[in-house]
XYZ file of C-alpha atoms in Angstrom:
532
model
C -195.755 -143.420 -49.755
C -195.257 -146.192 -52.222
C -191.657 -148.518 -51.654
C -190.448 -147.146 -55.269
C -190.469 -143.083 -53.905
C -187.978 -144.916 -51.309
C -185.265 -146.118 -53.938
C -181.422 -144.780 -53.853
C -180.369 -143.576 -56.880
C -176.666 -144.643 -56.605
C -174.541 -141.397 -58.197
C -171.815 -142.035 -60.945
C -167.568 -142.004 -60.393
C -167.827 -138.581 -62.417
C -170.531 -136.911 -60.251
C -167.678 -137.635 -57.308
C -164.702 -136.532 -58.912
C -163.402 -132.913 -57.660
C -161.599 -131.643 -60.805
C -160.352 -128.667 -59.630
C -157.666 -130.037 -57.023
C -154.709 -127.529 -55.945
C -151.495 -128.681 -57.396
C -148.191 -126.961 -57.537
C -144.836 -128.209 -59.377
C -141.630 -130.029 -57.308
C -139.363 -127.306 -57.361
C -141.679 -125.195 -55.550
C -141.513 -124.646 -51.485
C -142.744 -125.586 -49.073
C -144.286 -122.348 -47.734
C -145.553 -121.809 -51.291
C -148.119 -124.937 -50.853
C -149.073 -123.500 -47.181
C -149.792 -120.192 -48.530
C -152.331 -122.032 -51.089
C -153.886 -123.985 -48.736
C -154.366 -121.764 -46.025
C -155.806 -118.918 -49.301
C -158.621 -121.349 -49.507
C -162.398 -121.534 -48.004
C -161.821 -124.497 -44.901
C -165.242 -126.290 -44.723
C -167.142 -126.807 -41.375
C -168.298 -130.253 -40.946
C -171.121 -131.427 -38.255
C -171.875 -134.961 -37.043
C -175.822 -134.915 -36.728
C -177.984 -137.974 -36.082
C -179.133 -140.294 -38.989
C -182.210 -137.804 -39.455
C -179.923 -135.341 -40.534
C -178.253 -134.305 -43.637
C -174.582 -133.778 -43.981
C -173.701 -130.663 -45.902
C -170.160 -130.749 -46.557
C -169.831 -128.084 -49.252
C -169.816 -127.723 -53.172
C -167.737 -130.800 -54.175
C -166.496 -128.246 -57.332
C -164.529 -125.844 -54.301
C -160.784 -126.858 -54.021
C -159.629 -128.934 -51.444
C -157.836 -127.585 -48.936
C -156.509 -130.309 -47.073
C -154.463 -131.619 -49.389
C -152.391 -130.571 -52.384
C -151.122 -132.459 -55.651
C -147.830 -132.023 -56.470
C -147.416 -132.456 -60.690
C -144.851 -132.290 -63.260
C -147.158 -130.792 -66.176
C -149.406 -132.929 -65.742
C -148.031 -135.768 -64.622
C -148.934 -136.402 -60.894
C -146.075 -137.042 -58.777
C -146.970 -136.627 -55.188
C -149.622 -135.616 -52.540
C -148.906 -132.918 -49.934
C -151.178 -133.063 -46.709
C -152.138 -131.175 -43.689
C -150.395 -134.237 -41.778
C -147.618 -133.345 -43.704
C -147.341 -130.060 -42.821
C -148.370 -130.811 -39.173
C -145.267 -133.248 -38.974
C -142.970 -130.758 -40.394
C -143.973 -128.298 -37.915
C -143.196 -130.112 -35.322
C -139.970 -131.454 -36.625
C -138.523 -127.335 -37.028
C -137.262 -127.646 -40.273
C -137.053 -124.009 -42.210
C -140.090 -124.094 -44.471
C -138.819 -121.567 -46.905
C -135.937 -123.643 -47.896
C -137.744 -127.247 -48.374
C -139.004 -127.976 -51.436
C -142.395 -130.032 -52.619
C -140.278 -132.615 -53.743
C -137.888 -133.421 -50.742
C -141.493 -133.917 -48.550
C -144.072 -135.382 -50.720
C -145.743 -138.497 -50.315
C -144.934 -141.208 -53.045
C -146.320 -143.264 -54.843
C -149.793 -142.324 -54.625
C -152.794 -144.226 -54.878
C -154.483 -143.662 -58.028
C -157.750 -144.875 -59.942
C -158.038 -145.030 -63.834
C -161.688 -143.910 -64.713
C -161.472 -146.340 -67.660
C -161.161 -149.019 -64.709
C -164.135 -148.584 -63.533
C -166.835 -146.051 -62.732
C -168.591 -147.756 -59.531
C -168.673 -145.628 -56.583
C -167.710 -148.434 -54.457
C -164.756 -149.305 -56.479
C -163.340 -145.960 -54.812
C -164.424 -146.515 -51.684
C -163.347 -149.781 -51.546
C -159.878 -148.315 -52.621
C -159.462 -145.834 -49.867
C -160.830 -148.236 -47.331
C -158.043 -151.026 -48.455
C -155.028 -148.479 -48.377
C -156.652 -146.309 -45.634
C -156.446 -143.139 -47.082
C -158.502 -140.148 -47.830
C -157.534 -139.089 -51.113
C -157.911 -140.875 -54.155
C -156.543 -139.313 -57.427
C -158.303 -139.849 -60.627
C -156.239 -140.373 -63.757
C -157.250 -140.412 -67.716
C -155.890 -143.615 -70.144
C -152.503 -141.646 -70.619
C -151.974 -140.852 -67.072
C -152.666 -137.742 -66.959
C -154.174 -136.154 -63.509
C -158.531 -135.364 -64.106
C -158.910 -134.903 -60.889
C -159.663 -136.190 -56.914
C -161.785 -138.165 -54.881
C -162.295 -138.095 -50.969
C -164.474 -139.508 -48.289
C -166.006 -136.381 -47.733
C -167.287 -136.145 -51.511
C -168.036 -139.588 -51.403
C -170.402 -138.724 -48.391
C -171.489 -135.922 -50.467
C -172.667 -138.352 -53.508
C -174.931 -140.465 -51.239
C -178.344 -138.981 -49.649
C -178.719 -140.392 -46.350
C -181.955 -139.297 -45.652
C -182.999 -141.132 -49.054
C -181.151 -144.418 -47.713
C -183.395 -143.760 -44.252
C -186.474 -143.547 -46.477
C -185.645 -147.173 -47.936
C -185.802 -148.559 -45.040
C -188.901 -146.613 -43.604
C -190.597 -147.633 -46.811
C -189.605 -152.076 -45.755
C -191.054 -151.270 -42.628
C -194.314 -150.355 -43.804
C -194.341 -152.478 -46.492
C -193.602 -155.289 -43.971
C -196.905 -153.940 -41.622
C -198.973 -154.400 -44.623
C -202.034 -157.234 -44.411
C -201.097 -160.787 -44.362
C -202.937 -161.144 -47.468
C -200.411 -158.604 -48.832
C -197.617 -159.932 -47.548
C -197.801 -163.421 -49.231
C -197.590 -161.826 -52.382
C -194.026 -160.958 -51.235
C -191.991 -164.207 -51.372
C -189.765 -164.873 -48.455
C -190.807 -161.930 -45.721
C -188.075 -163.094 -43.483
C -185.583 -162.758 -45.886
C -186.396 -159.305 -46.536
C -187.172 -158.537 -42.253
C -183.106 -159.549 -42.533
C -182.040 -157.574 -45.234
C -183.813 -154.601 -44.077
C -181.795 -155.460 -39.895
C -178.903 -155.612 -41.620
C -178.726 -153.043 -43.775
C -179.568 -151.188 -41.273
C -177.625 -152.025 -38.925
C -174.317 -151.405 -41.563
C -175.525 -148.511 -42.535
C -175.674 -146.960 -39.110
C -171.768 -148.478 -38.582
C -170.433 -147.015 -41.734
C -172.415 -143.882 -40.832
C -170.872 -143.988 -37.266
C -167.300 -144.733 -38.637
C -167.009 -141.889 -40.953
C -169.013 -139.702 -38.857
C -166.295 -140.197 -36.436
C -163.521 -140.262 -38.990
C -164.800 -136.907 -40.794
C -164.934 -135.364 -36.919
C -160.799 -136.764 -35.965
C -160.133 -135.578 -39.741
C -161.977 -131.698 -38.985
C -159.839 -131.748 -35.743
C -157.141 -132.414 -37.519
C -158.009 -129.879 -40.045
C -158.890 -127.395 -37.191
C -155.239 -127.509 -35.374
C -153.751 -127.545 -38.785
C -155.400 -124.231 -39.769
C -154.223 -122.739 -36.611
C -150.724 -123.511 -37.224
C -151.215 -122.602 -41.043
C -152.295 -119.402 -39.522
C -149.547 -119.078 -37.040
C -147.045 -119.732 -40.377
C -149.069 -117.417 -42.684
C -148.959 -114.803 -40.239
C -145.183 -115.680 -39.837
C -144.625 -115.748 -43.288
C -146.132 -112.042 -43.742
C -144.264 -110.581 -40.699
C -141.244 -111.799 -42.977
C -142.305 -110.849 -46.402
C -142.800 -107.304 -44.290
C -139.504 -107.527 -42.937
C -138.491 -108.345 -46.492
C -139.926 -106.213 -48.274
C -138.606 -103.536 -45.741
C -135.106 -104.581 -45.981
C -135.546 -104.617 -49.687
C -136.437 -101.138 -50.043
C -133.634 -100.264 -47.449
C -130.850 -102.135 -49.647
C -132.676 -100.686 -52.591
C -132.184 -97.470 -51.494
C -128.489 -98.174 -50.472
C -127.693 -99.101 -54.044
C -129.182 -96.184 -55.057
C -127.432 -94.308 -53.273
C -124.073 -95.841 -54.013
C -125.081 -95.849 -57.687
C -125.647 -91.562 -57.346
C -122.076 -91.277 -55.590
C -120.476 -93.482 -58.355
C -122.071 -91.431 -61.257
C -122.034 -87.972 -60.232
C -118.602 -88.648 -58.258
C -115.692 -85.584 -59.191
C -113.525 -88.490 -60.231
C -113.581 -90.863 -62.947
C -114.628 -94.325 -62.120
C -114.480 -97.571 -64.602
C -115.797 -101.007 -63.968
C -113.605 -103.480 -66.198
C -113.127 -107.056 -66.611
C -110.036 -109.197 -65.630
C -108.725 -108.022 -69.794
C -109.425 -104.136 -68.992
C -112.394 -104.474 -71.090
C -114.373 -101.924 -69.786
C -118.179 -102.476 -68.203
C -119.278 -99.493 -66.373
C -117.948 -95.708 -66.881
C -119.559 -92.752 -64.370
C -119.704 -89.287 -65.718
C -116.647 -88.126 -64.792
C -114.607 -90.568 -66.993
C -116.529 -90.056 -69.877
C -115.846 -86.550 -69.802
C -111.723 -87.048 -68.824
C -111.850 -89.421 -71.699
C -114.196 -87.513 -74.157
C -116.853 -90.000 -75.121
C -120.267 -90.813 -74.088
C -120.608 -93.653 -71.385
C -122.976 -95.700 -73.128
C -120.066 -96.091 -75.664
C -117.229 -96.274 -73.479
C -118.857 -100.066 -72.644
C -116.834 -102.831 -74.178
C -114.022 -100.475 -74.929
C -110.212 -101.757 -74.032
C -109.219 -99.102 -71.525
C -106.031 -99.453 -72.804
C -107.045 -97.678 -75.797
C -107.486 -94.068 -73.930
C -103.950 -94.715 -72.380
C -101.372 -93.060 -74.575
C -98.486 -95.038 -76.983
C -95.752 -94.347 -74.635
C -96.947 -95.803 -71.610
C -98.997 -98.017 -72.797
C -96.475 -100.655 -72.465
C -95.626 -99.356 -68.612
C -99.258 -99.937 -68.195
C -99.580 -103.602 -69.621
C -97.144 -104.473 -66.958
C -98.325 -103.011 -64.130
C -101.764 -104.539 -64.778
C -99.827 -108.110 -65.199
C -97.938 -107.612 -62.231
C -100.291 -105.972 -59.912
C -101.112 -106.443 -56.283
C -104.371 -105.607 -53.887
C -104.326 -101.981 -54.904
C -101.828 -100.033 -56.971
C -101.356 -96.787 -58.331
C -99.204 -94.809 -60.701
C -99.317 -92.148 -62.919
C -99.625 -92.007 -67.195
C -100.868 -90.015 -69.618
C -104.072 -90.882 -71.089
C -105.212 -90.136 -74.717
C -108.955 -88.681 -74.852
C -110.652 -89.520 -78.115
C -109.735 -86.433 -80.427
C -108.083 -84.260 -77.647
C -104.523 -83.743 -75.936
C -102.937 -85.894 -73.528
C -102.874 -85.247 -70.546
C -101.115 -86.414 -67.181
C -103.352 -88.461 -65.303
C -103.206 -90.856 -61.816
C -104.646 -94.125 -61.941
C -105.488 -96.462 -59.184
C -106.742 -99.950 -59.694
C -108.157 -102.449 -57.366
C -109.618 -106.243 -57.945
C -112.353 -107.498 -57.205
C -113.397 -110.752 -56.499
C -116.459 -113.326 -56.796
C -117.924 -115.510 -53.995
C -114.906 -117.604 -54.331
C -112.468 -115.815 -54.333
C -111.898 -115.917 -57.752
C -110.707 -112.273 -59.292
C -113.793 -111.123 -62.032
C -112.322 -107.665 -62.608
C -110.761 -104.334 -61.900
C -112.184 -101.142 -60.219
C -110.260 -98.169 -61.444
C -110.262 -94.489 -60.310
C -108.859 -91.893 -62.975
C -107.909 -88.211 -61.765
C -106.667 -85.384 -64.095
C -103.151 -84.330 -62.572
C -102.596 -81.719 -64.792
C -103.489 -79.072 -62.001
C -101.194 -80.699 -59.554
C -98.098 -81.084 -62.305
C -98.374 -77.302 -63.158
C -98.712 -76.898 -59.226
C -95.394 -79.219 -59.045
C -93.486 -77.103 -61.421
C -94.505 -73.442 -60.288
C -93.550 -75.094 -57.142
C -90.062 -76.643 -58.216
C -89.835 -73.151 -59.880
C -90.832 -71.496 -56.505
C -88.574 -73.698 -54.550
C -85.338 -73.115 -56.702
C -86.073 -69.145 -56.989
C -86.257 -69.928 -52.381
C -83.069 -71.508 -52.314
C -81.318 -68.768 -54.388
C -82.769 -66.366 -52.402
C -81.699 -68.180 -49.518
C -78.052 -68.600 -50.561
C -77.962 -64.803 -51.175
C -79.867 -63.776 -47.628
C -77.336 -66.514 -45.766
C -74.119 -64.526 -47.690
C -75.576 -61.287 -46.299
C -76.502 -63.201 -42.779
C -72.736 -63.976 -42.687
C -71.620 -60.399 -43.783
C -73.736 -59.152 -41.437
C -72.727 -61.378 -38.513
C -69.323 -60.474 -39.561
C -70.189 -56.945 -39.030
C -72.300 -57.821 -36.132
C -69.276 -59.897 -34.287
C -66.916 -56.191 -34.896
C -69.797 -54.358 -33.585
C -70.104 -57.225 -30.544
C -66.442 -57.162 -30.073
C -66.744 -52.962 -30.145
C -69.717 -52.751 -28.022
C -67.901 -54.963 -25.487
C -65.134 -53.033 -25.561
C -66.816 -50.062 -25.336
C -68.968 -51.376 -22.340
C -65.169 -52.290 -20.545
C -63.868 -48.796 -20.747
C -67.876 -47.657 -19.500
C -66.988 -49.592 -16.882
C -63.939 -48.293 -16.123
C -64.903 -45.200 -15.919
C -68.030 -45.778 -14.035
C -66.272 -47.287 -11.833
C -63.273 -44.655 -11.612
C -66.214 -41.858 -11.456
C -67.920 -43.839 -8.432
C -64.655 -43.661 -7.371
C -64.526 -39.910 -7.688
C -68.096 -39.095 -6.118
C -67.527 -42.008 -3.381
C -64.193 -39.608 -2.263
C -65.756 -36.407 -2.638
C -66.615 -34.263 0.557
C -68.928 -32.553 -1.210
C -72.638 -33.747 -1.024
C -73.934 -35.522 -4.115
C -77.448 -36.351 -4.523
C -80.074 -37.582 -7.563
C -83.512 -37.824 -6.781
C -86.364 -38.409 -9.339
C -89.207 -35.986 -10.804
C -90.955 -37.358 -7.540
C -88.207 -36.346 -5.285
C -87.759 -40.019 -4.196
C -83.369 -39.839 -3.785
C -82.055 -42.561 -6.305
C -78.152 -41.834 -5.607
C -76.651 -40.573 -2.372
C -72.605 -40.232 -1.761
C -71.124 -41.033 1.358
C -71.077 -37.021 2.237
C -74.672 -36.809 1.837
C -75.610 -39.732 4.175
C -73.411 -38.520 6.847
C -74.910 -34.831 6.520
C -78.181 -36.478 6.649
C -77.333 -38.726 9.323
C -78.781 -42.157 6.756
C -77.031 -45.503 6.290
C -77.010 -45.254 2.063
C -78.805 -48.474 1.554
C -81.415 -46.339 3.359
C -81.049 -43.221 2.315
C -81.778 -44.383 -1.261
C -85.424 -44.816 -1.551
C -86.431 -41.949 0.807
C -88.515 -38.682 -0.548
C -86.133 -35.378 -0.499
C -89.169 -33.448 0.319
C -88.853 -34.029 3.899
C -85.058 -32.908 4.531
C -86.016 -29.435 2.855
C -87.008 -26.682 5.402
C -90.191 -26.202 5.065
C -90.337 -22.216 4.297
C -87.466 -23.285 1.612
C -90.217 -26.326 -0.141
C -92.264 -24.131 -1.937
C -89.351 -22.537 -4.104
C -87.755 -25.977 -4.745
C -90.518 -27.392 -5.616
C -90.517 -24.345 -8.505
C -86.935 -25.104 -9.257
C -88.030 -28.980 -10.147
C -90.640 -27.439 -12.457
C -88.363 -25.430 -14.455
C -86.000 -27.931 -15.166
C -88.884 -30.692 -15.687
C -89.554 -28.110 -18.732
C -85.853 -28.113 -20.019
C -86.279 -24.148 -20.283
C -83.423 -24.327 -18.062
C -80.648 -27.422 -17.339
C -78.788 -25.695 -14.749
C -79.743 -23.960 -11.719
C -77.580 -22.844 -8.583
C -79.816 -21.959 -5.977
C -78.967 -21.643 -1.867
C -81.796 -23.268 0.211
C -81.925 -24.574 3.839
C -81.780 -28.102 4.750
C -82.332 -30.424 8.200
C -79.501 -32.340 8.488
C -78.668 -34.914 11.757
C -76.424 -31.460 13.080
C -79.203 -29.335 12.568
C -80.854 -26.325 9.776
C -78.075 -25.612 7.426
C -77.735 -23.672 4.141
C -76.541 -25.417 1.447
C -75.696 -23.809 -2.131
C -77.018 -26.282 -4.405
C -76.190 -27.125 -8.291
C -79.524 -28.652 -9.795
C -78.369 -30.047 -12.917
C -80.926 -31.798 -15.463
C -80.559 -35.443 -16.828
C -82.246 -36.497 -19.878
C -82.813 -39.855 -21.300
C -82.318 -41.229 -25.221
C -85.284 -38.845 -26.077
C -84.513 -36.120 -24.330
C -86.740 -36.391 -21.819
C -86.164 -35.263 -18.119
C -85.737 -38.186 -16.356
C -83.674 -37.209 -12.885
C -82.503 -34.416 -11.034
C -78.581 -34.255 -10.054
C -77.985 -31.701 -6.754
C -74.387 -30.926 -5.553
C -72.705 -29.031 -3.143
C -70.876 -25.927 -4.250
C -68.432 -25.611 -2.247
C -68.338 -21.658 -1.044
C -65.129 -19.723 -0.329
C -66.206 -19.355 3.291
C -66.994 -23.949 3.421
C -63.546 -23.494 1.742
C -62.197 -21.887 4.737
C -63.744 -24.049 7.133
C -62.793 -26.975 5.744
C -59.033 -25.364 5.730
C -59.843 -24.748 9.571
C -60.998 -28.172 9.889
């Protein structure tokens, strides 16, 4: 291998220069930038041994650890993953921060009219310790980026390695040789040397590129953690989007197919929004209802009671006008208006509901109608109530009297059976004795308060039942309301005949409802009770 095959071709600024860099403008957020830099390939990077190539990726991909923050094209700022790892850990809401609150400024820049040495730029990032180097054109306008890592890129270390492979044999060469070389020890130095700074830059950004791919490791994790975060939001988002979409759909349908008319209006009455309903009350087509005055579909007579209640109103009002549809007949209508307010508090406009009362006034009159024809009818039912409690009191005041002299003369004909000798009996059509006289309970031998309850059945002799029992029937039947009949009965003294008067007694209907029996008194009792 000859020493010349071992020479480093030393690449250009331009072969360097990235020049497709993110950017993203200053009023953008935070989580925008994250969301680009996390979209983007993340190279791997491996420390290997000076034999070793590093392959750090195509120097045209976008970087992802870092993003330029412009103004057209006007570079104002530099966003990095340390940037976003401090912000992490300070908590600060992502979504609300913008580029421009949390880039870094002023940045370090190169001119490529400056110069276009290789080591000018690393020279540059060495002396402010950085690792991004932006590249500007004569009117300062952003061309693109430079970094250590495409600076590493540019140089082929196994080429550099070959240089000095190349001294060492050239330095093993004859002595003869090596006289033709001036100053060997010179050169036995340069090659040490180089060497030996070649392996400590290699070392230092070996070790800088691995803290810098940690860096970039833990930074992906967390731009993971966020991007995962961000898209369990936009989900959420986008859910609660479609939910309040759907809401104001829905309140949209029940505003324009509502029975009532609805109007939108401006703090003037101007009017903004008009449902179906109130087009129809008010006869024109919603689309041209917009912009109208609403006071033009109220009619000339109230218009003026209208103007004032809309100067002096309150939270909500209502009353009731007559409004004039275009080309048709008024008609009575109920309005009710509400305001509505901004943010502030500040009033933007009026929310009005319009209903057709023409229904309800007819209603109102049939029922004023309804309610005087009542009242007359009234008056004339209460002068027949009092004519007829007039006639009612007289009958009262009859009746009572009537029920005095019933009285009396129950009372004079308990009197009259009480006294008699004779036996007086009622029983029922079951024979159970509902009246006895005094006679009859001392014939029978029974105090009266127990006599009364007791079957007759039992006091007739028993050969004697079978024809009583007959006589019952035939005056049950009303063929016959009188029958005088002589059957034997056991009374305390004994079997005795008795000559009985079975007389009928009929209710309000003329039913059979009791059976009187009495004593007749004989001519031979007559005689005894002379003797007696």
């Amino acid at each position: 291998m000859r020493f010349n095959d071992h020479l480093i071709n030393i690449p250009s600024l331009n072969h360097v220069i990235n020049r497709s860099p993110l950017t993203i403008n200053s009023d953008s957020f935070v989580v925008e930038a994250i969301g680009l830099m996390s979209q983007e390939r993340c190279s791997n990077y491996a420390h290997t041994n000076l034999n070793s190539s590093l392959d750090l990726g195509d120097r045209s991909q976008p970087l992802t650890s870092c993003i330029l923050v412009l103004e057209g094209a006007k570079l104002l700022g530099i966003f990095t993953v340390k940037d976003v790892v401090k912000l992490l850990a300070s908590g600060v809401d992502l979504a609300t921060v913008t580029m421009a609150e949390v880039m870094t400024q002023p940045v370090v820049t190169l001119r490529q009219s400056d110069s276009n040495d290789i080591f000018i730029a690393l020279s540059l990032l060495r002396q402010h310790q950085t690792h991004y180097l932006p590249v500007l054109d004569d009117r300062g306008q952003l061309l693109g980026i430079i970094t250590e890592i495409s600076l590493l890129q540019a140089f082929d270390l196994i080429k550099m390695v070959g240089v000095i492979e190349g001294l060492q044999q050239y330095l093993q060469k004859s002595p003869d040789e090596s006289r033709r070389v001036n100053q060997p020890i010179e050169i036995e130095q340069v090659r040490s040397q180089t060497q030996n700074n070649l392996k400590l830059w290699v070392e230092a950004q070996s070790a800088e590129i691995m803290q810098v791919n940690h860096e970039l490791q833990v930074a992906l994790e967390e731009l993971q953690v966020v991007e995962e975060e961000l898209r369990e939001q936009n989900e959420e988002l986008a859910v609660a989007r479609e939910l309040v979409e759907l809401e104001r759909q829905r309140y949209q349908d029940l505003f324009e197919f509502a029975p009532d008319g609805y109007l939108v209006t401006d703090t003037a009455g101007v009017i903004q929004e008009a449902n179906r309903a109130a087009a129809t009350l008010l006869a024109v087509r919603q689309k041209y209802l917009v912009n109208k005055p609403l006071i033009l579909f109220i009619a000339p007579q109230d218009r003026q009671t209208f103007t004032t209640q809309l100067n002096n109103w309150q939270q909500v009002q209502e009353w009731e006008v007559y409004l004039k549809p275009r080309g048709g007949i008024n008609f009575p209508a109920s309005i009710r208006a509400a305001a509505m307010y901004d943010s502030q508090g500040k009033q933007v406009g009026w929310r009005w509901l319009l209903c057709d009362i023409s229904e309800r006034q007819q209603a109102k009159e049939v029922l004023r109608q309804a309610n005087e024809e009542l009242e007359q009818r009234v008056a004339e039912r209460t002068a027949e109530l009092v004519m007829s409690n007039v006639l009612l009191q007289q009958e009262i005041t009859e009746r009572q009297r009537v029920e005095v002299a019933l009285r009396q003369s129950e009372h004079l004909y308990r009197q009259l059976v009480e006294s008699q000798t004779d036996i007086i009996l009622r029983i029922d059509l079951q024979g159970q004795i509902t009246f006895a006289n005094v006679a009859a309970c001392q014939t029978f031998g029974w105090k009266q308060d127990e006599f009364c309850g007791q079957s007759f059945f039992p006091f007739i002799y028993p050969d004697d039942l079978p024809q009583a029992m007959e006589d019952m029937t035939i005056l049950e039947s009303s063929l016959h309301s009188l029958i005088n009949c002589e059957r034997r009965a056991l009374t305390a003294n004994g079997i005795r005949w008795f000559q009985w008067n079975a007389i009928a007694i009929h209710d309000d209907k003329g039913e059979v409802v009791e059976i009187d029996l009495s004593e007749i008194l004989t001519e031979e009792k007559k005689n005894d009770k002379m003797v007696n």
